[in-house]
Coordinates of C-alpha atoms in Angstrom, one line a residue:
M1 CA 51.6 2.1 -1.6
N2 CA 49.9 0.0 -4.3
K3 CA 47.7 -2.9 -3.3
T4 CA 48.4 -6.2 -4.9
S5 CA 45.7 -8.3 -6.5
S6 CA 47.9 -11.4 -6.7
D7 CA 46.7 -14.6 -5.0
I8 CA 49.3 -14.6 -2.2
I9 CA 50.3 -17.9 -0.8
L10 CA 51.3 -18.0 2.9
T11 CA 53.0 -21.2 4.1
I12 CA 53.9 -21.9 7.7
L13 CA 57.3 -23.6 7.5
Y14 CA 58.1 -23.6 11.2
D15 CA 55.8 -23.5 14.2
N16 CA 55.3 -25.3 17.6
Y17 CA 51.7 -25.9 16.6
T18 CA 51.0 -28.6 14.0
Y19 CA 48.7 -28.4 11.0
N20 CA 50.2 -31.0 8.8
Q21 CA 51.3 -34.1 10.7
E22 CA 53.9 -35.0 8.1
L23 CA 56.0 -32.0 9.1
E24 CA 58.1 -31.5 12.2
S25 CA 56.8 -29.1 14.8
D26 CA 59.3 -27.2 17.0
W27 CA 59.3 -24.0 19.1
G28 CA 59.8 -21.1 16.7
F29 CA 58.2 -19.5 13.6
A30 CA 58.8 -19.1 9.9
C31 CA 56.4 -18.1 7.2
L32 CA 57.0 -18.2 3.4
I33 CA 55.2 -15.6 1.3
E34 CA 54.7 -16.4 -2.5
G35 CA 52.8 -14.9 -5.3
L36 CA 54.3 -11.4 -5.2
E37 CA 57.1 -10.1 -7.4
K38 CA 59.6 -11.6 -5.0
T39 CA 59.4 -14.6 -2.7
I40 CA 59.8 -13.7 1.0
L41 CA 60.8 -15.8 4.0
F42 CA 59.7 -14.2 7.3
D43 CA 61.9 -15.6 10.1
T44 CA 63.7 -18.9 10.0
G45 CA 62.7 -20.8 13.1
T46 CA 65.1 -22.3 15.6
N47 CA 66.8 -25.1 13.8
G48 CA 68.1 -25.0 10.2
K49 CA 67.8 -28.8 9.7
T50 CA 64.1 -28.7 10.7
L51 CA 63.4 -25.7 8.5
L52 CA 65.1 -27.2 5.5
S53 CA 63.4 -30.6 6.1
N54 CA 60.0 -28.9 6.3
M55 CA 60.7 -26.9 3.2
E56 CA 61.6 -30.1 1.3
K57 CA 58.4 -31.9 2.5
M58 CA 56.4 -28.9 1.3
E59 CA 58.3 -28.8 -2.0
K60 CA 59.6 -25.4 -1.3
D61 CA 63.1 -24.8 -2.7
P62 CA 65.3 -22.5 -0.6
A63 CA 66.9 -21.2 -3.9
D64 CA 63.5 -19.7 -4.8
V65 CA 63.6 -17.3 -1.9
D66 CA 64.6 -13.8 -2.8
I67 CA 64.2 -12.0 0.5
V68 CA 64.5 -12.9 4.2
V69 CA 62.9 -10.6 6.7
F70 CA 63.7 -11.0 10.4
S71 CA 61.2 -9.9 13.1
H72 CA 63.7 -10.0 16.1
I73 CA 66.9 -11.5 17.2
H74 CA 65.6 -14.4 19.4
Q75 CA 66.9 -17.8 18.5
D76 CA 63.5 -19.3 17.7
H77 CA 63.2 -16.8 14.8
T78 CA 66.9 -16.6 13.6
G79 CA 68.3 -20.0 14.4
G80 CA 67.6 -21.5 11.0
M81 CA 69.4 -18.8 9.0
K82 CA 73.0 -20.2 9.0
M83 CA 71.9 -23.5 7.4
F84 CA 69.5 -21.7 5.1
L85 CA 72.3 -19.5 3.7
E86 CA 74.3 -22.6 2.9
R87 CA 71.6 -23.4 0.5
N88 CA 70.9 -19.9 -0.7
N89 CA 73.2 -17.0 0.0
K90 CA 71.8 -14.8 -2.8
V91 CA 69.0 -13.4 -0.7
K92 CA 68.5 -9.8 0.5
V93 CA 68.1 -9.7 4.3
Y94 CA 66.0 -7.1 6.1
L95 CA 66.7 -7.0 9.8
P96 CA 66.3 -4.5 12.6
V97 CA 69.4 -2.2 12.9
S98 CA 69.6 -3.1 16.5
F99 CA 70.6 -6.7 15.7
P100 CA 74.0 -7.6 17.1
A101 CA 77.1 -7.1 15.0
D102 CA 78.1 -10.8 15.1
F103 CA 74.8 -11.9 13.5
K104 CA 75.1 -9.3 10.8
K105 CA 78.7 -10.4 10.2
M106 CA 77.6 -14.1 9.9
I107 CA 75.1 -13.1 7.2
K108 CA 77.6 -11.0 5.3
D109 CA 80.4 -13.6 5.6
K110 CA 78.0 -16.1 3.9
G111 CA 77.6 -13.7 1.0
A112 CA 74.1 -12.3 1.5
E113 CA 73.2 -8.6 1.3
I114 CA 71.8 -6.8 4.4
T115 CA 69.5 -3.9 4.7
E116 CA 69.2 -2.5 8.3
V117 CA 65.8 -1.3 9.3
S118 CA 65.0 1.4 11.8
G119 CA 61.7 3.1 10.6
P120 CA 59.1 1.6 8.3
V121 CA 60.5 0.5 5.0
E122 CA 59.1 -0.7 1.7
I123 CA 60.6 -4.0 0.7
I124 CA 58.9 -4.5 -2.6
E125 CA 55.7 -3.1 -4.1
S126 CA 52.8 -3.8 -1.6
V127 CA 55.1 -5.0 1.1
R128 CA 56.6 -3.1 4.0
T129 CA 57.8 -3.5 7.6
T130 CA 56.5 -1.6 10.6
G131 CA 60.1 -0.6 11.4
E132 CA 61.6 -1.2 14.8
M133 CA 59.1 -1.2 17.7
G134 CA 59.4 -1.8 21.4
V135 CA 61.9 -0.9 24.1
E136 CA 63.4 -4.0 25.8
I137 CA 63.0 -6.4 22.9
I138 CA 63.1 -4.6 19.5
E139 CA 60.9 -6.2 16.8
Q140 CA 59.4 -5.4 13.4
S141 CA 56.4 -6.9 11.7
L142 CA 55.5 -7.4 8.1
I143 CA 52.6 -5.7 6.3
I144 CA 51.3 -6.8 2.9
D145 CA 48.7 -4.5 1.2
T146 CA 46.1 -6.3 -0.9
E147 CA 42.9 -5.3 -2.6
K148 CA 41.1 -7.2 0.2
G149 CA 42.9 -5.4 3.0
S150 CA 46.3 -5.6 4.6
I151 CA 47.9 -8.8 6.0
V152 CA 49.9 -8.3 9.2
I153 CA 52.5 -11.0 10.0
T154 CA 54.1 -10.9 13.5
G155 CA 57.0 -12.9 14.8
C156 CA 56.5 -12.8 18.6
A157 CA 54.8 -9.4 19.1
H158 CA 57.0 -8.5 22.0
P159 CA 56.2 -4.8 21.6
G160 CA 52.5 -5.7 22.1
I161 CA 50.2 -7.1 19.5
A162 CA 47.7 -4.2 20.1
D163 CA 50.4 -1.6 19.3
I164 CA 51.6 -3.5 16.3
V165 CA 48.1 -3.7 14.7
R166 CA 47.5 0.0 15.5
K167 CA 50.7 1.0 13.8
S168 CA 49.9 -1.4 10.9
A169 CA 46.6 0.3 10.5
E170 CA 48.3 3.7 10.4
L171 CA 50.8 2.6 7.8
S172 CA 48.3 0.7 5.6
S173 CA 46.2 2.4 2.9
G174 CA 43.1 0.4 3.7
E175 CA 41.5 -2.0 6.2
L176 CA 43.4 -4.8 7.9
L177 CA 42.4 -8.1 6.6
I178 CA 44.2 -10.5 8.9
A179 CA 46.7 -10.4 11.8
M180 CA 48.7 -13.7 12.0
G181 CA 51.7 -15.1 13.8
G182 CA 53.0 -14.9 17.4
F183 CA 50.9 -12.7 19.6
H184 CA 53.0 -13.3 22.8
L185 CA 50.0 -13.7 25.1
V186 CA 50.9 -16.9 26.9
R187 CA 50.9 -15.2 30.4
T188 CA 48.1 -12.8 29.6
G189 CA 44.8 -12.9 31.5
E190 CA 41.5 -13.5 29.9
N191 CA 40.2 -10.0 30.4
E192 CA 43.3 -8.5 28.7
I193 CA 42.9 -10.9 25.8
N194 CA 39.3 -9.8 25.4
E195 CA 40.4 -6.2 25.4
I196 CA 42.9 -7.0 22.6
I197 CA 40.2 -8.7 20.6
K198 CA 38.1 -5.5 21.0
I199 CA 41.0 -3.5 19.6
F200 CA 41.2 -5.9 16.7
K201 CA 37.5 -5.5 15.9
D202 CA 37.5 -1.7 16.4
L203 CA 40.3 -1.6 13.8
G204 CA 38.2 -3.8 11.5
I205 CA 40.5 -6.8 11.4
K206 CA 38.4 -9.4 9.7
Y207 CA 40.4 -12.5 10.4
A208 CA 42.7 -13.6 13.4
A209 CA 45.3 -16.3 13.2
P210 CA 47.4 -16.4 16.5
T211 CA 50.0 -19.1 16.7
H212 CA 53.5 -19.8 18.1
C213 CA 53.8 -17.9 21.4
S214 CA 50.2 -16.9 21.6
G215 CA 49.2 -19.6 24.0
D216 CA 46.4 -22.2 24.0
K217 CA 44.1 -20.1 26.0
T218 CA 44.5 -17.2 23.6
L219 CA 43.7 -19.4 20.6
E220 CA 40.6 -20.6 22.4
I221 CA 39.3 -17.1 23.2
F222 CA 40.1 -15.8 19.7
R223 CA 38.4 -18.8 18.2
D224 CA 35.3 -18.2 20.3
S225 CA 35.2 -14.6 19.4
Y226 CA 36.1 -14.8 15.7
G227 CA 34.2 -18.0 14.9
D228 CA 34.4 -18.7 11.2
H229 CA 36.9 -15.9 10.8
F230 CA 39.4 -17.6 13.1
V231 CA 42.2 -19.1 11.0
D232 CA 44.1 -22.2 12.2
L233 CA 47.8 -22.0 11.6
G234 CA 50.5 -24.5 12.6
V235 CA 53.4 -25.9 10.7
G236 CA 52.3 -27.1 7.2
R237 CA 49.4 -24.7 6.9
V238 CA 49.0 -23.2 3.4
L239 CA 46.8 -20.1 3.4
T240 CA 45.9 -18.3 0.2
L241 CA 44.5 -14.8 -0.1
S242 CA 41.5 -16.2 -2.1
E243 CA 40.4 -18.1 1.1
L244 CA 39.9 -14.9 3.0

């Protein structure tokens, strides 16, 4: 897969952590990806009203989104979709094939096009998903290949953040630049978190940006370990590839 040289813009539109006090924080996650051939929304948060309000405050027009990618079925990642589709039903939606039929029907009834994902799939040039991972909670993550390395964006990392970054490394054509999003480590002990950090560093992941369901303790340990290469996220954060 080709690596993009574009200055990608990643905007956190939904998160329970706050970066910009003018935006509303709430349990959930959504990340807007701009600067590629298509604009991608990764997950939609819990509440459509909050998602759309935050988009308006960040001057992001729902009509400019071309593609929506869902990580997994949980409400805090899919709940904003219905209201979003009322503003833009021209999107292509990539979701795990294991999603329930009623959710797929809702999207189709609103007029959007669905692509069901099982294995890794290329969405646009330089962007792919890991495909479905996990057993009990099925989830996919997003990989963006850039000339600086690959960006890995996770929703909740239910299949395990270590397994996700390992698979991302296998699928990517170069080094991993950053892993960002929900790491699902709220109930994880310090020793295990440090083991995960070792895996990150063994894989050459240059930057770490845990948020959402990662847990305060996880953020603290990653911050201590990664230092200047720890990236603060939270709703309202705008991160560009040129910053990394």
